[in-house]
């Protein structure tokens, strides 16, 4: 079996780093493309993913055959940065991948792509994107996801998108930081909802593993996967 050469775009980030470590642990060849360098144990390509030349140069030098695209600006910024990085940047990555005959692209989407600010109960992948997206982050993650899925088959590129909900675990710089800031600022009297709201969280190692499995399955797909998704009954949740 010919093994892939992986490039993790956003590999200096929380999830990206776990994916890199998992690939290294199973003996795969992996490099990182990012605007910041935090680790020095795998080949690193410094660049902005919106710059096609930088992405193409890194793909050529590394001989990448599978891109895992985890990069996104963090929450809380102005809309133009999300449109630039998440939408235009993802289009740039696809163009660079096709031009360099990369075989696979795994995209980290978000469960937020179907969130419009209202509770979501008993939903799964069949739910459509909302007419009114919650914010620019979620809207551009949805657009990028659509672009990635539409690119499946383009120039031989196979694509898949995963939608994690909240991610927790070592290396997180957003969620836990936000929670502890709330405590430090003594904002403990704030309560959202009536204390019955649920929110999904997944351990970062499990999200990383899902990316590896998705990459592996792209070249060896299970023919029943779509049928299983379409026929699976909605789970019922007792609230
Ligand atoms: P993170 O901020 O820790 O990592 C993102 C990485 O992308 C950073 O290293 C950053 O430098 C890099 N990056 C950003 N803009 C770039 C650019 N223009 N060019 C090159 N690199 C760039 O984020 P994370 O929490 O690891 O999230 C990873 C992915 O998972 C994101 O796509 C995010 O939308 C998605 N996601 C995260 C969560 C969560 O709870 N953390 C939940 C759902 C989905």
PDB file of C-alpha atoms and ligand atoms in Angstrom:
ATOM      1  CA  UNK A   1       0.000   0.000   0.000  1.00  0.00           C
ATOM      2  CA  UNK A   2       1.352   3.458  -0.927  1.00  0.00           C
ATOM      3  CA  UNK A   3       1.229   5.700   2.131  1.00  0.00           C
ATOM      4  CA  UNK A   4       0.118   9.311   1.936  1.00  0.00           C
ATOM      5  CA  UNK A   5       2.331  12.285   2.669  1.00  0.00           C
ATOM      6  CA  UNK A   6       0.277  14.646   4.818  1.00  0.00           C
ATOM      7  CA  UNK A   7       0.215  18.411   5.101  1.00  0.00           C
ATOM      8  CA  UNK A   8      -1.715  19.807   8.061  1.00  0.00           C
ATOM      9  CA  UNK A   9      -2.735  23.378   7.264  1.00  0.00           C
ATOM     10  CA  UNK A  10      -3.193  25.065  10.643  1.00  0.00           C
ATOM     11  CA  UNK A  11      -0.955  22.392  12.180  1.00  0.00           C
ATOM     12  CA  UNK A  12       0.377  24.817  14.808  1.00  0.00           C
ATOM     13  CA  UNK A  13      -3.143  25.152  16.245  1.00  0.00           C
ATOM     14  CA  UNK A  14      -4.980  23.186  18.922  1.00  0.00           C
ATOM     15  CA  UNK A  15      -6.640  20.511  16.767  1.00  0.00           C
ATOM     16  CA  UNK A  16      -3.995  20.604  14.019  1.00  0.00           C
ATOM     17  CA  UNK A  17      -1.232  19.788  16.489  1.00  0.00           C
ATOM     18  CA  UNK A  18      -3.101  16.721  17.774  1.00  0.00           C
ATOM     19  CA  UNK A  19      -3.542  15.522  14.180  1.00  0.00           C
ATOM     20  CA  UNK A  20       0.192  16.000  13.536  1.00  0.00           C
ATOM     21  CA  UNK A  21       1.120  14.072  16.703  1.00  0.00           C
ATOM     22  CA  UNK A  22      -1.240  11.236  15.798  1.00  0.00           C
ATOM     23  CA  UNK A  23       0.189  10.957  12.272  1.00  0.00           C
ATOM     24  CA  UNK A  24       3.759  10.965  13.627  1.00  0.00           C
ATOM     25  CA  UNK A  25       2.815   8.303  16.200  1.00  0.00           C
ATOM     26  CA  UNK A  26       1.542   5.938  13.512  1.00  0.00           C
ATOM     27  CA  UNK A  27       4.703   6.474  11.441  1.00  0.00           C
ATOM     28  CA  UNK A  28       3.328   8.721   8.706  1.00  0.00           C
ATOM     29  CA  UNK A  29       5.176  11.490   6.931  1.00  0.00           C
ATOM     30  CA  UNK A  30       3.678  14.870   7.836  1.00  0.00           C
ATOM     31  CA  UNK A  31       4.466  18.567   7.493  1.00  0.00           C
ATOM     32  CA  UNK A  32       2.773  21.733   8.724  1.00  0.00           C
ATOM     33  CA  UNK A  33       1.697  24.862   6.835  1.00  0.00           C
ATOM     34  CA  UNK A  34       0.772  27.778   9.116  1.00  0.00           C
ATOM     35  CA  UNK A  35       1.328  31.479   9.693  1.00  0.00           C
ATOM     36  CA  UNK A  36       2.913  30.772  13.082  1.00  0.00           C
ATOM     37  CA  UNK A  37       5.409  28.111  14.099  1.00  0.00           C
ATOM     38  CA  UNK A  38       4.995  26.635  17.570  1.00  0.00           C
ATOM     39  CA  UNK A  39       6.748  23.262  17.184  1.00  0.00           C
ATOM     40  CA  UNK A  40       9.926  22.126  15.464  1.00  0.00           C
ATOM     41  CA  UNK A  41       9.587  18.347  15.192  1.00  0.00           C
ATOM     42  CA  UNK A  42       8.170  18.119  11.654  1.00  0.00           C
ATOM     43  CA  UNK A  43       8.936  20.082   8.461  1.00  0.00           C
ATOM     44  CA  UNK A  44       7.307  23.500   8.661  1.00  0.00           C
ATOM     45  CA  UNK A  45       6.190  25.773   5.814  1.00  0.00           C
ATOM     46  CA  UNK A  46       5.482  29.341   6.845  1.00  0.00           C
ATOM     47  CA  UNK A  47       2.747  30.999   4.854  1.00  0.00           C
ATOM     48  CA  UNK A  48      -0.729  32.431   4.593  1.00  0.00           C
ATOM     49  CA  UNK A  49      -3.190  29.971   3.090  1.00  0.00           C
ATOM     50  CA  UNK A  50      -4.772  32.779   1.059  1.00  0.00           C
ATOM     51  CA  UNK A  51      -1.539  33.028  -0.947  1.00  0.00           C
ATOM     52  CA  UNK A  52      -1.722  30.347  -3.644  1.00  0.00           C
ATOM     53  CA  UNK A  53       1.986  30.587  -4.496  1.00  0.00           C
ATOM     54  CA  UNK A  54       2.979  29.838  -0.881  1.00  0.00           C
ATOM     55  CA  UNK A  55       0.587  26.891  -0.679  1.00  0.00           C
ATOM     56  CA  UNK A  56       1.737  25.504  -4.040  1.00  0.00           C
ATOM     57  CA  UNK A  57       5.419  25.853  -3.172  1.00  0.00           C
ATOM     58  CA  UNK A  58       4.890  23.988   0.106  1.00  0.00           C
ATOM     59  CA  UNK A  59       2.899  21.255  -1.652  1.00  0.00           C
ATOM     60  CA  UNK A  60       5.637  20.814  -4.275  1.00  0.00           C
ATOM     61  CA  UNK A  61       8.529  20.771  -1.792  1.00  0.00           C
ATOM     62  CA  UNK A  62       6.820  18.358   0.583  1.00  0.00           C
ATOM     63  CA  UNK A  63       5.346  16.051  -2.059  1.00  0.00           C
ATOM     64  CA  UNK A  64       2.020  16.191  -0.209  1.00  0.00           C
ATOM     65  CA  UNK A  65      -0.655  13.717  -1.306  1.00  0.00           C
ATOM     66  CA  UNK A  66      -3.235  14.466   1.427  1.00  0.00           C
ATOM     67  CA  UNK A  67      -4.102  17.902   2.831  1.00  0.00           C
ATOM     68  CA  UNK A  68      -5.821  18.179   6.200  1.00  0.00           C
ATOM     69  CA  UNK A  69      -7.133  21.763   6.358  1.00  0.00           C
ATOM     70  CA  UNK A  70      -7.834  22.768   9.965  1.00  0.00           C
ATOM     71  CA  UNK A  71      -7.014  26.491   9.765  1.00  0.00           C
ATOM     72  CA  UNK A  72      -9.494  29.242  10.580  1.00  0.00           C
ATOM     73  CA  UNK A  73      -9.316  32.608  12.326  1.00  0.00           C
ATOM     74  CA  UNK A  74     -10.560  32.343  15.939  1.00  0.00           C
ATOM     75  CA  UNK A  75     -14.004  33.554  17.075  1.00  0.00           C
ATOM     76  CA  UNK A  76     -14.673  37.220  17.751  1.00  0.00           C
ATOM     77  CA  UNK A  77     -13.064  38.965  14.759  1.00  0.00           C
ATOM     78  CA  UNK A  78     -14.621  41.177  12.073  1.00  0.00           C
ATOM     79  CA  UNK A  79     -16.428  39.474   9.116  1.00  0.00           C
ATOM     80  CA  UNK A  80     -13.898  40.306   6.328  1.00  0.00           C
ATOM     81  CA  UNK A  81     -11.156  38.116   7.842  1.00  0.00           C
ATOM     82  CA  UNK A  82     -13.512  35.084   7.858  1.00  0.00           C
ATOM     83  CA  UNK A  83     -14.527  35.643   4.230  1.00  0.00           C
ATOM     84  CA  UNK A  84     -10.882  36.073   3.232  1.00  0.00           C
ATOM     85  CA  UNK A  85      -9.422  33.070   5.104  1.00  0.00           C
ATOM     86  CA  UNK A  86     -12.304  30.603   5.338  1.00  0.00           C
ATOM     87  CA  UNK A  87     -13.921  31.111   1.924  1.00  0.00           C
ATOM     88  CA  UNK A  88     -11.284  32.576  -0.432  1.00  0.00           C
ATOM     89  CA  UNK A  89      -8.521  30.687   1.386  1.00  0.00           C
ATOM     90  CA  UNK A  90     -10.291  27.348   1.051  1.00  0.00           C
ATOM     91  CA  UNK A  91     -10.825  28.025  -2.671  1.00  0.00           C
ATOM     92  CA  UNK A  92      -7.103  28.801  -2.911  1.00  0.00           C
ATOM     93  CA  UNK A  93      -6.172  25.524  -1.223  1.00  0.00           C
ATOM     94  CA  UNK A  94      -8.399  23.574  -3.618  1.00  0.00           C
ATOM     95  CA  UNK A  95      -6.907  25.330  -6.656  1.00  0.00           C
ATOM     96  CA  UNK A  96      -3.380  24.644  -5.364  1.00  0.00           C
ATOM     97  CA  UNK A  97      -4.266  21.015  -4.625  1.00  0.00           C
ATOM     98  CA  UNK A  98      -5.723  20.418  -8.082  1.00  0.00           C
ATOM     99  CA  UNK A  99      -2.757  22.144  -9.774  1.00  0.00           C
ATOM    100  CA  UNK A 100      -0.368  19.853  -7.882  1.00  0.00           C
ATOM    101  CA  UNK A 101      -2.402  16.676  -8.327  1.00  0.00           C
ATOM    102  CA  UNK A 102      -2.981  16.228  -4.595  1.00  0.00           C
ATOM    103  CA  UNK A 103      -5.320  13.267  -4.155  1.00  0.00           C
ATOM    104  CA  UNK A 104      -7.156  14.065  -0.916  1.00  0.00           C
ATOM    105  CA  UNK A 105      -8.478  17.003   1.091  1.00  0.00           C
ATOM    106  CA  UNK A 106      -9.980  16.650   4.571  1.00  0.00           C
ATOM    107  CA  UNK A 107     -11.645  19.865   5.777  1.00  0.00           C
ATOM    108  CA  UNK A 108     -12.426  20.745   9.400  1.00  0.00           C
ATOM    109  CA  UNK A 109     -15.854  22.320   9.225  1.00  0.00           C
ATOM    110  CA  UNK A 110     -17.961  23.037  12.321  1.00  0.00           C
ATOM    111  CA  UNK A 111     -21.274  21.998  13.851  1.00  0.00           C
ATOM    112  CA  UNK A 112     -21.979  25.749  13.849  1.00  0.00           C
ATOM    113  CA  UNK A 113     -22.691  25.655  10.104  1.00  0.00           C
ATOM    114  CA  UNK A 114     -26.335  24.787  10.891  1.00  0.00           C
ATOM    115  CA  UNK A 115     -26.716  27.082  13.921  1.00  0.00           C
ATOM    116  CA  UNK A 116     -28.926  30.173  13.639  1.00  0.00           C
ATOM    117  CA  UNK A 117     -29.057  31.119  17.310  1.00  0.00           C
ATOM    118  CA  UNK A 118     -31.963  28.820  18.174  1.00  0.00           C
ATOM    119  CA  UNK A 119     -31.777  25.487  19.996  1.00  0.00           C
ATOM    120  CA  UNK A 120     -31.024  22.482  17.807  1.00  0.00           C
ATOM    121  CA  UNK A 121     -32.470  19.260  19.184  1.00  0.00           C
ATOM    122  CA  UNK A 122     -32.443  15.814  17.538  1.00  0.00           C
ATOM    123  CA  UNK A 123     -30.750  17.044  14.370  1.00  0.00           C
ATOM    124  CA  UNK A 124     -28.166  15.357  12.176  1.00  0.00           C
ATOM    125  CA  UNK A 125     -26.299  15.946   8.896  1.00  0.00           C
ATOM    126  CA  UNK A 126     -29.546  16.153   6.929  1.00  0.00           C
ATOM    127  CA  UNK A 127     -30.440  19.548   8.396  1.00  0.00           C
ATOM    128  CA  UNK A 128     -30.051  22.325   5.788  1.00  0.00           C
ATOM    129  CA  UNK A 129     -27.896  25.401   6.308  1.00  0.00           C
ATOM    130  CA  UNK A 130     -29.972  28.127   8.025  1.00  0.00           C
ATOM    131  CA  UNK A 131     -31.439  31.037   6.041  1.00  0.00           C
ATOM    132  CA  UNK A 132     -30.019  33.432   8.629  1.00  0.00           C
ATOM    133  CA  UNK A 133     -26.559  32.226   9.734  1.00  0.00           C
ATOM    134  CA  UNK A 134     -25.638  33.056  13.319  1.00  0.00           C
ATOM    135  CA  UNK A 135     -22.530  35.083  12.453  1.00  0.00           C
ATOM    136  CA  UNK A 136     -19.764  35.481   9.866  1.00  0.00           C
ATOM    137  CA  UNK A 137     -17.653  32.706  11.402  1.00  0.00           C
ATOM    138  CA  UNK A 138     -20.435  30.113  11.065  1.00  0.00           C
ATOM    139  CA  UNK A 139     -21.597  31.436   7.682  1.00  0.00           C
ATOM    140  CA  UNK A 140     -18.098  31.254   6.170  1.00  0.00           C
ATOM    141  CA  UNK A 141     -17.436  27.814   7.658  1.00  0.00           C
ATOM    142  CA  UNK A 142     -20.635  26.678   5.876  1.00  0.00           C
ATOM    143  CA  UNK A 143     -19.580  28.290   2.579  1.00  0.00           C
ATOM    144  CA  UNK A 144     -16.142  26.679   2.822  1.00  0.00           C
ATOM    145  CA  UNK A 145     -17.709  23.301   3.588  1.00  0.00           C
ATOM    146  CA  UNK A 146     -19.957  23.601   0.515  1.00  0.00           C
ATOM    147  CA  UNK A 147     -16.956  24.539  -1.639  1.00  0.00           C
ATOM    148  CA  UNK A 148     -14.939  21.583  -0.343  1.00  0.00           C
ATOM    149  CA  UNK A 149     -17.726  19.064  -0.943  1.00  0.00           C
ATOM    150  CA  UNK A 150     -18.450  20.475  -4.414  1.00  0.00           C
ATOM    151  CA  UNK A 151     -14.766  20.084  -5.325  1.00  0.00           C
ATOM    152  CA  UNK A 152     -14.958  16.318  -4.791  1.00  0.00           C
ATOM    153  CA  UNK A 153     -13.699  14.692  -8.003  1.00  0.00           C
ATOM    154  CA  UNK A 154     -12.209  17.924  -9.422  1.00  0.00           C
ATOM    155  CA  UNK A 155      -8.959  16.956 -11.138  1.00  0.00           C
ATOM    156  CA  UNK A 156      -8.989  13.661  -9.236  1.00  0.00           C
ATOM    157  CA  UNK A 157      -9.192  15.367  -5.805  1.00  0.00           C
ATOM    158  CA  UNK A 158     -11.273  13.483  -3.222  1.00  0.00           C
ATOM    159  CA  UNK A 159     -12.772  15.632  -0.465  1.00  0.00           C
ATOM    160  CA  UNK A 160     -14.542  15.232   2.853  1.00  0.00           C
ATOM    161  CA  UNK A 161     -15.674  17.679   5.558  1.00  0.00           C
ATOM    162  CA  UNK A 162     -16.090  16.967   9.269  1.00  0.00           C
ATOM    163  CA  UNK A 163     -18.273  19.010  11.635  1.00  0.00           C
ATOM    164  CA  UNK A 164     -16.972  18.913  15.199  1.00  0.00           C
ATOM    165  CA  UNK A 165     -18.950  20.679  17.886  1.00  0.00           C
ATOM    166  CA  UNK A 166     -17.049  22.119  20.866  1.00  0.00           C
ATOM    167  CA  UNK A 167     -13.555  20.615  21.185  1.00  0.00           C
ATOM    168  CA  UNK A 168     -11.816  20.242  24.553  1.00  0.00           C
ATOM    169  CA  UNK A 169      -8.473  18.885  25.709  1.00  0.00           C
ATOM    170  CA  UNK A 170      -4.801  19.763  26.142  1.00  0.00           C
ATOM    171  CA  UNK A 171      -3.571  22.677  24.049  1.00  0.00           C
ATOM    172  CA  UNK A 172      -6.940  24.465  23.863  1.00  0.00           C
ATOM    173  CA  UNK A 173      -6.392  28.229  23.889  1.00  0.00           C
ATOM    174  CA  UNK A 174      -9.985  29.379  23.378  1.00  0.00           C
ATOM    175  CA  UNK A 175     -12.715  27.534  25.292  1.00  0.00           C
ATOM    176  CA  UNK A 176     -11.077  27.007  28.698  1.00  0.00           C
ATOM    177  CA  UNK A 177      -9.472  30.434  28.536  1.00  0.00           C
ATOM    178  CA  UNK A 178     -12.929  31.962  28.006  1.00  0.00           C
ATOM    179  CA  UNK A 179     -14.422  29.988  30.911  1.00  0.00           C
ATOM    180  CA  UNK A 180     -11.631  30.927  33.336  1.00  0.00           C
ATOM    181  CA  UNK A 181     -11.827  34.591  32.273  1.00  0.00           C
ATOM    182  CA  UNK A 182     -15.529  34.566  33.193  1.00  0.00           C
ATOM    183  CA  UNK A 183     -14.608  33.295  36.659  1.00  0.00           C
ATOM    184  CA  UNK A 184     -11.679  35.714  37.052  1.00  0.00           C
ATOM    185  CA  UNK A 185     -13.949  38.616  36.051  1.00  0.00           C
ATOM    186  CA  UNK A 186     -16.446  37.415  38.683  1.00  0.00           C
ATOM    187  CA  UNK A 187     -19.197  37.148  36.056  1.00  0.00           C
ATOM    188  CA  UNK A 188     -20.573  34.097  37.799  1.00  0.00           C
ATOM    189  CA  UNK A 189     -24.083  35.503  38.228  1.00  0.00           C
ATOM    190  CA  UNK A 190     -24.735  35.222  34.471  1.00  0.00           C
ATOM    191  CA  UNK A 191     -26.822  32.257  33.383  1.00  0.00           C
ATOM    192  CA  UNK A 192     -27.864  31.342  29.845  1.00  0.00           C
ATOM    193  CA  UNK A 193     -31.192  29.533  29.707  1.00  0.00           C
ATOM    194  CA  UNK A 194     -32.827  27.741  32.639  1.00  0.00           C
ATOM    195  CA  UNK A 195     -29.933  25.362  33.335  1.00  0.00           C
ATOM    196  CA  UNK A 196     -31.267  22.586  31.091  1.00  0.00           C
ATOM    197  CA  UNK A 197     -29.414  23.513  27.879  1.00  0.00           C
ATOM    198  CA  UNK A 198     -27.083  20.853  26.505  1.00  0.00           C
ATOM    199  CA  UNK A 199     -24.040  21.409  24.321  1.00  0.00           C
ATOM    200  CA  UNK A 200     -21.904  18.771  22.612  1.00  0.00           C
ATOM    201  CA  UNK A 201     -18.184  18.608  23.413  1.00  0.00           C
ATOM    202  CA  UNK A 202     -15.718  16.137  21.936  1.00  0.00           C
ATOM    203  CA  UNK A 203     -12.251  15.295  23.225  1.00  0.00           C
ATOM    204  CA  UNK A 204      -9.613  16.660  20.842  1.00  0.00           C
ATOM    205  CA  UNK A 205      -7.938  13.239  20.445  1.00  0.00           C
ATOM    206  CA  UNK A 206     -11.217  11.801  19.152  1.00  0.00           C
ATOM    207  CA  UNK A 207     -11.663  14.688  16.695  1.00  0.00           C
ATOM    208  CA  UNK A 208      -8.078  14.191  15.480  1.00  0.00           C
ATOM    209  CA  UNK A 209      -8.676  10.463  15.037  1.00  0.00           C
ATOM    210  CA  UNK A 210     -11.841  11.189  13.034  1.00  0.00           C
ATOM    211  CA  UNK A 211      -9.696  13.223  10.615  1.00  0.00           C
ATOM    212  CA  UNK A 212      -7.255  10.340  10.130  1.00  0.00           C
ATOM    213  CA  UNK A 213     -10.102   7.877   9.590  1.00  0.00           C
ATOM    214  CA  UNK A 214     -11.755  10.236   7.089  1.00  0.00           C
ATOM    215  CA  UNK A 215      -8.474  10.566   5.182  1.00  0.00           C
ATOM    216  CA  UNK A 216      -7.992   6.801   5.175  1.00  0.00           C
ATOM    217  CA  UNK A 217     -11.559   6.188   3.965  1.00  0.00           C
ATOM    218  CA  UNK A 218     -11.289   8.696   1.109  1.00  0.00           C
ATOM    219  CA  UNK A 219      -9.145   6.312  -0.894  1.00  0.00           C
ATOM    220  CA  UNK A 220     -10.940   3.235   0.376  1.00  0.00           C
ATOM    221  CA  UNK A 221     -14.581   4.308   0.747  1.00  0.00           C
ATOM    222  CA  UNK A 222     -17.277   2.208   2.291  1.00  0.00           C
ATOM    223  CA  UNK A 223     -19.942   2.003  -0.466  1.00  0.00           C
ATOM    224  CA  UNK A 224     -22.693   1.858   2.160  1.00  0.00           C
ATOM    225  CA  UNK A 225     -21.763   5.052   4.003  1.00  0.00           C
ATOM    226  CA  UNK A 226     -24.234   7.359   2.227  1.00  0.00           C
ATOM    227  CA  UNK A 227     -26.999   4.790   2.478  1.00  0.00           C
ATOM    228  CA  UNK A 228     -26.341   4.382   6.186  1.00  0.00           C
ATOM    229  CA  UNK A 229     -26.464   8.135   6.803  1.00  0.00           C
ATOM    230  CA  UNK A 230     -29.675   8.529   4.798  1.00  0.00           C
ATOM    231  CA  UNK A 231     -31.466   5.583   6.416  1.00  0.00           C
ATOM    232  CA  UNK A 232     -30.363   6.073   9.983  1.00  0.00           C
ATOM    233  CA  UNK A 233     -33.340   7.088  12.166  1.00  0.00           C
ATOM    234  CA  UNK A 234     -32.977  10.273  14.187  1.00  0.00           C
ATOM    235  CA  UNK A 235     -31.955   9.543  17.770  1.00  0.00           C
ATOM    236  CA  UNK A 236     -34.440  10.547  20.408  1.00  0.00           C
ATOM    237  CA  UNK A 237     -33.084  12.564  23.293  1.00  0.00           C
ATOM    238  CA  UNK A 238     -34.878  12.818  26.626  1.00  0.00           C
ATOM    239  CA  UNK A 239     -34.640  16.364  27.995  1.00  0.00           C
TER     240      UNK A 239
HETATM  241  P1  LIG B   1      -6.627  27.211  16.430  1.00  0.00           P
HETATM  242  O1  LIG B   1      -6.845  28.695  16.382  1.00  0.00           O
HETATM  243  O2  LIG B   1      -5.998  26.640  17.638  1.00  0.00           O
HETATM  244  O3  LIG B   1      -5.759  26.755  15.167  1.00  0.00           O
HETATM  245  C1  LIG B   1      -5.931  27.345  13.898  1.00  0.00           C
HETATM  246  C2  LIG B   1      -4.558  27.436  13.237  1.00  0.00           C
HETATM  247  O4  LIG B   1      -4.752  27.991  11.920  1.00  0.00           O
HETATM  248  C3  LIG B   1      -3.579  28.360  13.968  1.00  0.00           C
HETATM  249  O5  LIG B   1      -2.336  27.713  14.181  1.00  0.00           O
HETATM  250  C4  LIG B   1      -3.433  29.557  13.029  1.00  0.00           C
HETATM  251  O6  LIG B   1      -2.141  30.166  13.068  1.00  0.00           O
HETATM  252  C5  LIG B   1      -3.707  28.904  11.667  1.00  0.00           C
HETATM  253  N1  LIG B   1      -4.157  29.898  10.685  1.00  0.00           N
HETATM  254  C6  LIG B   1      -5.139  30.809  10.834  1.00  0.00           C
HETATM  255  N2  LIG B   1      -5.228  31.582   9.736  1.00  0.00           N
HETATM  256  C7  LIG B   1      -4.289  31.119   8.864  1.00  0.00           C
HETATM  257  C8  LIG B   1      -3.890  31.514   7.562  1.00  0.00           C
HETATM  258  N3  LIG B   1      -4.469  32.554   6.934  1.00  0.00           N
HETATM  259  N4  LIG B   1      -2.898  30.819   6.953  1.00  0.00           N
HETATM  260  C9  LIG B   1      -2.283  29.778   7.576  1.00  0.00           C
HETATM  261  N5  LIG B   1      -2.613  29.371   8.830  1.00  0.00           N
HETATM  262  C10 LIG B   1      -3.596  30.036   9.462  1.00  0.00           C
HETATM  263  O7  LIG B   1      -8.063  26.575  16.121  1.00  0.00           O
HETATM  264  P2  LIG B   1      -8.633  25.138  16.574  1.00  0.00           P
HETATM  265  O8  LIG B   1      -9.446  25.330  17.792  1.00  0.00           O
HETATM  266  O9  LIG B   1      -7.558  24.125  16.533  1.00  0.00           O
HETATM  267  O10 LIG B   1      -9.670  24.862  15.393  1.00  0.00           O
HETATM  268  C11 LIG B   1      -9.268  24.103  14.273  1.00  0.00           C
HETATM  269  C12 LIG B   1     -10.418  24.016  13.302  1.00  0.00           C
HETATM  270  O11 LIG B   1     -11.524  23.380  13.936  1.00  0.00           O
HETATM  271  C13 LIG B   1     -10.936  25.358  12.778  1.00  0.00           C
HETATM  272  O12 LIG B   1     -11.196  25.246  11.408  1.00  0.00           O
HETATM  273  C14 LIG B   1     -12.218  25.585  13.542  1.00  0.00           C
HETATM  274  O13 LIG B   1     -13.153  26.339  12.772  1.00  0.00           O
HETATM  275  C15 LIG B   1     -12.691  24.157  13.743  1.00  0.00           C
HETATM  276  N6  LIG B   1     -13.515  23.967  14.931  1.00  0.00           N
HETATM  277  C16 LIG B   1     -12.994  24.210  16.162  1.00  0.00           C
HETATM  278  C17 LIG B   1     -13.773  23.984  17.296  1.00  0.00           C
HETATM  279  C18 LIG B   1     -13.238  24.223  18.695  1.00  0.00           C
HETATM  280  O14 LIG B   1     -14.000  24.066  19.673  1.00  0.00           O
HETATM  281  N7  LIG B   1     -11.968  24.562  18.853  1.00  0.00           N
HETATM  282  C19 LIG B   1     -15.102  23.532  17.147  1.00  0.00           C
HETATM  283  C20 LIG B   1     -15.587  23.280  15.865  1.00  0.00           C
HETATM  284  C21 LIG B   1     -14.781  23.489  14.755  1.00  0.00           C
END
